[in-house]
Structure formats: C-alpha cells, structure tokens
Amino acid sequence: MVSYPIFLEGLKITLYLSAASLIMAFVIGLFFAILKISSIKPLQWIADGYIWLIRGTPLIVQIFVLYYGITEIILIDAFWAGAIGLAIHSGAYIAEIIRGSIQSIAKGQMEAGRSLGMTKLQTMRRIILPQAFRRAIPSLGNQFIIGIKDSSLVSFIGAQELFGVSSSLGSNSFDFLTFYSIAAVYYLVIVLVLSVVVNRIEKRLAKSD
C-alpha cells in the first residue's frame, strides 16, 4: 500500500515523458521526411545522415551521450534530457514512416493541385499530407507504443518514471520481481489503452473513406 502513490507518481512522469517526447518526435520526423523527399541533394544527405546515425546506434547510448554532453554545457534535468533523447530517436523512425506515406500518394495528386493554381507547398499541405497522415496512422501508432516502452531507459539517467520507481523500491526491499511485475502491468495497461485509441481512429477513418 505504501508503494501505491509512488507508482502513481511514476506513472504520471512516464505519461508526461512519453507525451513530450512523441510530440517533439513527430515534429522532427516530419521535418526530416520533408528534407528526404526534397529535390535538393544536400538536404537529402542531411536527412539520410541523421536517420542512418540514429537507427544505427542504441537508444541508451544516445541518451547517455545527450545527457552527459548537454550537462557539460548547460544544466538540464533528467526528464528533459530523456525526452529530447527519446524524441531524436523516435524522430528518425517517424521520418521514414511519413516519407513512405507521402511517396505512396499518386504523383498525379501533386499535378492536379498545381493545375488548380496552388503552389507546391500549398498542394503538399492541403492535399498530400492529409492523405499521407491517414495512411501513416497504423505505423505511427506502433511507433508511439514503442516510444512509451522506450521511456523506461530514461531511468538510467535518474528519472523516476515507472521503471525507475520499481528499481528503487526493489533495491530497498530486495523484492525486485514483485515491483518489476507491477511496473509491467502498468506498461501493459498504457499500451492497451493506446492500442484501442489507434484502432478506433483507424476504423473511423475507414468509415469516412
């Protein structure tokens, strides 16, 4: 019973951490997706380099490099260092998801938009991106679920989210199995709720189609 409010606090931090990181990750992913489909080669190289670097190195290494690198310059707490690290990591995968969704839209749609007098940017914003996002929802939902589970790694730089709380309680009582099992149940509930939300969005969009 004593650990109940502590786990609720850890749950709150996990949700805040996941929300902050995924919002930033979506913005980062959209930015690099646009660079990757650009006709300007140097912009494509920048996007390719970012995606190659992030997807080729472990997330825990990225978090450590970011946290200990930033704290040598400015003071930043574990929460925001972790959120930024998770965002940069997830952003690389989201960039590829969005890029693939954009390129799956028929090229004739861009030509149709231009023939109606819209600029390339307006056509992208009003016609291409809305359709691309609809197609990307299943993959984005999976990536968001992965991002929530990845948030547990932020405990290694001192954040007291669900996994960090369970580790602390396990160290105090030497009953790691119990507290890790409780944390696992919390994660399962979060993932279940998010999965239901994503499925409902998919079904609603399918009906509108």
mmCIF file of C-alpha atoms in Angstrom:
data_model
loop_
_atom_site.group_PDB
_atom_site.id
_atom_site.type_symbol
_atom_site.label_atom_id
_atom_site.label_comp_id
_atom_site.label_asym_id
_atom_site.label_seq_id
_atom_site.Cartn_x
_atom_site.Cartn_y
_atom_site.Cartn_z
ATOM 1 C CA MET A 1 0.000 0.000 0.000
ATOM 2 C CA VAL A 2 2.876 2.378 0.713
ATOM 3 C CA SER A 3 4.194 1.971 -2.818
ATOM 4 C CA TYR A 4 0.834 2.730 -4.476
ATOM 5 C CA PRO A 5 1.147 6.557 -4.568
ATOM 6 C CA ILE A 6 4.798 6.224 -5.576
ATOM 7 C CA PHE A 7 3.822 4.138 -8.594
ATOM 8 C CA LEU A 8 1.122 6.667 -9.496
ATOM 9 C CA GLU A 9 3.760 9.399 -9.468
ATOM 10 C CA GLY A 10 5.984 7.236 -11.635
ATOM 11 C CA LEU A 11 3.055 6.622 -13.986
ATOM 12 C CA LYS A 12 2.452 10.370 -14.272
ATOM 13 C CA ILE A 13 6.097 11.010 -15.119
ATOM 14 C CA THR A 14 6.050 8.203 -17.702
ATOM 15 C CA LEU A 15 2.975 9.690 -19.391
ATOM 16 C CA TYR A 16 4.391 13.235 -19.364
ATOM 17 C CA LEU A 17 7.744 11.979 -20.642
ATOM 18 C CA SER A 18 6.139 9.929 -23.412
ATOM 19 C CA ALA A 19 3.806 12.741 -24.486
ATOM 20 C CA ALA A 20 6.574 15.364 -24.575
ATOM 21 C CA SER A 21 8.981 13.119 -26.470
ATOM 22 C CA LEU A 22 6.423 11.896 -29.011
ATOM 23 C CA ILE A 23 5.181 15.408 -29.815
ATOM 24 C CA MET A 24 8.762 16.531 -30.438
ATOM 25 C CA ALA A 25 9.494 13.308 -32.341
ATOM 26 C CA PHE A 26 6.573 13.918 -34.691
ATOM 27 C CA VAL A 27 7.805 17.436 -35.492
ATOM 28 C CA ILE A 28 11.358 16.149 -36.009
ATOM 29 C CA GLY A 29 10.135 13.251 -38.143
ATOM 30 C CA LEU A 30 8.001 15.492 -40.339
ATOM 31 C CA PHE A 31 10.911 17.903 -40.821
ATOM 32 C CA PHE A 32 13.369 15.221 -41.889
ATOM 33 C CA ALA A 33 10.761 13.473 -44.033
ATOM 34 C CA ILE A 34 10.327 16.703 -45.998
ATOM 35 C CA LEU A 35 14.113 17.004 -46.336
ATOM 36 C CA LYS A 36 14.363 13.410 -47.542
ATOM 37 C CA ILE A 37 11.847 13.864 -50.355
ATOM 38 C CA SER A 38 13.327 17.228 -51.321
ATOM 39 C CA SER A 39 14.827 17.623 -54.790
ATOM 40 C CA ILE A 40 17.863 19.350 -53.227
ATOM 41 C CA LYS A 41 20.586 16.735 -52.777
ATOM 42 C CA PRO A 42 22.369 18.304 -49.737
ATOM 43 C CA LEU A 43 19.056 18.309 -47.834
ATOM 44 C CA GLN A 44 18.571 14.640 -48.705
ATOM 45 C CA TRP A 45 22.082 13.895 -47.461
ATOM 46 C CA ILE A 46 21.375 15.642 -44.143
ATOM 47 C CA ALA A 47 18.194 13.587 -43.662
ATOM 48 C CA ASP A 48 19.927 10.356 -44.687
ATOM 49 C CA GLY A 49 22.827 11.050 -42.315
ATOM 50 C CA TYR A 50 20.519 11.729 -39.372
ATOM 51 C CA ILE A 51 18.412 8.623 -39.987
ATOM 52 C CA TRP A 52 21.489 6.432 -40.538
ATOM 53 C CA LEU A 53 23.173 7.669 -37.352
ATOM 54 C CA ILE A 54 20.131 7.334 -35.110
ATOM 55 C CA ARG A 55 18.966 3.977 -36.443
ATOM 56 C CA GLY A 56 22.499 2.612 -36.326
ATOM 57 C CA THR A 57 23.223 3.327 -32.643
ATOM 58 C CA PRO A 58 21.471 2.057 -29.478
ATOM 59 C CA LEU A 59 18.962 4.358 -27.800
ATOM 60 C CA ILE A 60 20.626 4.012 -24.398
ATOM 61 C CA VAL A 61 23.920 5.239 -25.890
ATOM 62 C CA GLN A 62 22.139 8.215 -27.457
ATOM 63 C CA ILE A 63 20.519 9.128 -24.132
ATOM 64 C CA PHE A 64 23.831 8.916 -22.279
ATOM 65 C CA VAL A 65 25.703 10.930 -24.909
ATOM 66 C CA LEU A 66 22.990 13.569 -24.990
ATOM 67 C CA TYR A 67 22.544 13.813 -21.212
ATOM 68 C CA TYR A 68 26.198 13.902 -20.230
ATOM 69 C CA GLY A 69 27.086 16.004 -23.266
ATOM 70 C CA ILE A 70 24.453 18.656 -22.590
ATOM 71 C CA THR A 71 25.137 18.837 -18.864
ATOM 72 C CA GLU A 72 28.723 19.786 -19.602
ATOM 73 C CA ILE A 73 27.392 22.933 -21.305
ATOM 74 C CA ILE A 74 24.099 23.756 -19.586
ATOM 75 C CA LEU A 75 22.283 22.307 -16.594
ATOM 76 C CA ILE A 76 19.335 20.180 -17.714
ATOM 77 C CA ASP A 77 17.378 17.696 -15.649
ATOM 78 C CA ALA A 78 16.993 14.014 -16.467
ATOM 79 C CA PHE A 79 13.369 14.428 -17.550
ATOM 80 C CA TRP A 80 14.056 16.858 -20.395
ATOM 81 C CA ALA A 81 17.321 15.226 -21.403
ATOM 82 C CA GLY A 82 15.456 11.942 -21.647
ATOM 83 C CA ALA A 83 12.518 13.490 -23.516
ATOM 84 C CA ILE A 84 14.844 15.086 -26.065
ATOM 85 C CA GLY A 85 16.820 11.868 -26.452
ATOM 86 C CA LEU A 86 13.654 9.827 -26.999
ATOM 87 C CA ALA A 87 12.359 12.428 -29.459
ATOM 88 C CA ILE A 88 15.531 12.409 -31.531
ATOM 89 C CA HIS A 89 15.493 8.611 -31.588
ATOM 90 C CA SER A 90 11.814 8.178 -32.475
ATOM 91 C CA GLY A 91 12.024 11.059 -34.943
ATOM 92 C CA ALA A 92 14.270 9.033 -37.245
ATOM 93 C CA TYR A 93 11.721 6.220 -37.466
ATOM 94 C CA ILE A 94 8.783 8.605 -37.809
ATOM 95 C CA ALA A 95 10.633 10.382 -40.632
ATOM 96 C CA GLU A 96 10.773 7.142 -42.603
ATOM 97 C CA ILE A 97 7.126 6.377 -41.853
ATOM 98 C CA ILE A 98 5.971 9.789 -43.068
ATOM 99 C CA ARG A 99 8.344 9.724 -46.045
ATOM 100 C CA GLY A 100 6.958 6.374 -47.153
ATOM 101 C CA SER A 101 3.381 7.558 -46.704
ATOM 102 C CA ILE A 102 3.988 10.729 -48.723
ATOM 103 C CA GLN A 103 5.645 8.822 -51.546
ATOM 104 C CA SER A 104 2.752 6.339 -51.612
ATOM 105 C CA ILE A 105 0.408 9.119 -52.767
ATOM 106 C CA ALA A 106 -0.023 9.149 -56.549
ATOM 107 C CA LYS A 107 2.112 11.792 -58.251
ATOM 108 C CA GLY A 108 -0.929 12.900 -60.183
ATOM 109 C CA GLN A 109 -2.302 14.456 -56.988
ATOM 110 C CA MET A 110 0.535 16.989 -56.930
ATOM 111 C CA GLU A 111 -0.009 17.741 -60.604
ATOM 112 C CA ALA A 112 -3.746 18.174 -60.005
ATOM 113 C CA GLY A 113 -3.105 20.610 -57.178
ATOM 114 C CA ARG A 114 -0.704 22.642 -59.286
ATOM 115 C CA SER A 115 -3.205 22.743 -62.150
ATOM 116 C CA LEU A 116 -5.730 24.300 -59.756
ATOM 117 C CA GLY A 117 -3.353 27.183 -59.133
ATOM 118 C CA MET A 118 -1.906 26.027 -55.796
ATOM 119 C CA THR A 119 1.796 26.248 -55.115
ATOM 120 C CA LYS A 120 3.801 23.110 -54.422
ATOM 121 C CA LEU A 121 3.785 23.924 -50.691
ATOM 122 C CA GLN A 122 0.023 24.513 -50.658
ATOM 123 C CA THR A 123 -0.593 21.267 -52.524
ATOM 124 C CA MET A 124 1.594 19.409 -50.074
ATOM 125 C CA ARG A 125 -0.175 20.934 -47.065
ATOM 126 C CA ARG A 126 -3.766 20.710 -48.324
ATOM 127 C CA ILE A 127 -3.789 17.539 -50.415
ATOM 128 C CA ILE A 128 -0.743 15.298 -49.956
ATOM 129 C CA LEU A 129 -0.047 15.483 -46.206
ATOM 130 C CA PRO A 130 -3.658 14.845 -45.035
ATOM 131 C CA GLN A 131 -3.781 11.663 -47.116
ATOM 132 C CA ALA A 132 -0.279 10.629 -46.065
ATOM 133 C CA PHE A 133 -1.102 11.021 -42.375
ATOM 134 C CA ARG A 134 -4.182 8.845 -42.749
ATOM 135 C CA ARG A 135 -2.076 6.094 -44.292
ATOM 136 C CA ALA A 136 0.632 6.502 -41.657
ATOM 137 C CA ILE A 137 -1.650 6.151 -38.619
ATOM 138 C CA PRO A 138 -1.142 2.374 -38.072
ATOM 139 C CA SER A 139 2.655 2.673 -38.304
ATOM 140 C CA LEU A 140 2.707 5.856 -36.223
ATOM 141 C CA GLY A 141 0.577 4.155 -33.580
ATOM 142 C CA ASN A 142 3.074 1.289 -33.373
ATOM 143 C CA GLN A 143 5.953 3.751 -33.117
ATOM 144 C CA PHE A 144 4.187 5.645 -30.313
ATOM 145 C CA ILE A 145 3.766 2.370 -28.406
ATOM 146 C CA ILE A 146 7.472 1.617 -28.864
ATOM 147 C CA GLY A 147 8.262 5.144 -27.656
ATOM 148 C CA ILE A 148 6.290 4.613 -24.451
ATOM 149 C CA LYS A 149 8.155 1.391 -23.702
ATOM 150 C CA ASP A 150 11.486 3.025 -24.582
ATOM 151 C CA SER A 151 10.816 5.708 -21.952
ATOM 152 C CA SER A 152 11.871 3.164 -19.319
ATOM 153 C CA LEU A 153 15.503 3.674 -20.403
ATOM 154 C CA VAL A 154 15.438 7.238 -19.056
ATOM 155 C CA SER A 155 15.591 5.733 -15.558
ATOM 156 C CA PHE A 156 19.297 5.080 -16.202
ATOM 157 C CA ILE A 157 19.992 8.817 -16.051
ATOM 158 C CA GLY A 158 17.971 9.290 -12.866
ATOM 159 C CA ALA A 159 14.366 9.882 -13.967
ATOM 160 C CA GLN A 160 11.899 8.348 -11.539
ATOM 161 C CA GLU A 161 9.335 7.071 -14.029
ATOM 162 C CA LEU A 162 7.719 3.647 -13.724
ATOM 163 C CA PHE A 163 10.839 1.569 -14.234
ATOM 164 C CA GLY A 164 12.925 3.906 -12.074
ATOM 165 C CA VAL A 165 10.381 3.697 -9.259
ATOM 166 C CA SER A 166 10.228 -0.098 -9.429
ATOM 167 C CA SER A 167 14.047 -0.300 -9.380
ATOM 168 C CA SER A 168 14.248 1.971 -6.328
ATOM 169 C CA LEU A 169 11.565 0.038 -4.446
ATOM 170 C CA GLY A 170 13.175 -3.269 -5.403
ATOM 171 C CA SER A 171 16.569 -2.060 -4.131
ATOM 172 C CA ASN A 172 15.050 -1.053 -0.795
ATOM 173 C CA SER A 173 13.123 -4.276 -0.244
ATOM 174 C CA PHE A 174 15.235 -6.734 -2.282
ATOM 175 C CA ASP A 175 11.968 -7.861 -3.864
ATOM 176 C CA PHE A 176 12.702 -6.908 -7.470
ATOM 177 C CA LEU A 177 10.345 -9.463 -9.014
ATOM 178 C CA THR A 178 7.249 -8.001 -7.361
ATOM 179 C CA PHE A 179 7.942 -4.391 -8.216
ATOM 180 C CA TYR A 180 9.104 -5.085 -11.758
ATOM 181 C CA SER A 181 5.937 -7.151 -12.281
ATOM 182 C CA ILE A 182 3.816 -4.221 -11.057
ATOM 183 C CA ALA A 183 5.630 -1.907 -13.479
ATOM 184 C CA ALA A 184 4.990 -4.401 -16.297
ATOM 185 C CA VAL A 185 1.245 -4.333 -15.551
ATOM 186 C CA TYR A 186 1.214 -0.526 -15.719
ATOM 187 C CA TYR A 187 3.002 -0.597 -19.094
ATOM 188 C CA LEU A 188 0.576 -3.213 -20.409
ATOM 189 C CA VAL A 189 -2.408 -1.058 -19.432
ATOM 190 C CA ILE A 190 -0.907 2.031 -21.103
ATOM 191 C CA VAL A 191 -0.168 0.094 -24.296
ATOM 192 C CA LEU A 192 -3.633 -1.461 -24.282
ATOM 193 C CA VAL A 193 -5.340 1.926 -23.977
ATOM 194 C CA LEU A 194 -3.203 3.437 -26.751
ATOM 195 C CA SER A 195 -3.820 0.420 -28.992
ATOM 196 C CA VAL A 196 -7.594 0.783 -28.534
ATOM 197 C CA VAL A 197 -7.415 4.501 -29.358
ATOM 198 C CA VAL A 198 -5.375 3.870 -32.511
ATOM 199 C CA ASN A 199 -7.722 1.083 -33.647
ATOM 200 C CA ARG A 200 -10.751 3.319 -33.184
ATOM 201 C CA ILE A 201 -9.128 6.103 -35.172
ATOM 202 C CA GLU A 202 -8.327 3.642 -37.961
ATOM 203 C CA LYS A 203 -11.921 2.359 -38.034
ATOM 204 C CA ARG A 204 -13.356 5.879 -38.056
ATOM 205 C CA LEU A 205 -11.103 6.881 -40.939
ATOM 206 C CA ALA A 206 -12.002 3.691 -42.793
ATOM 207 C CA LYS A 207 -15.724 4.538 -42.467
ATOM 208 C CA SER A 208 -15.128 8.079 -43.732
ATOM 209 C CA ASP A 209 -13.329 6.631 -46.757
#
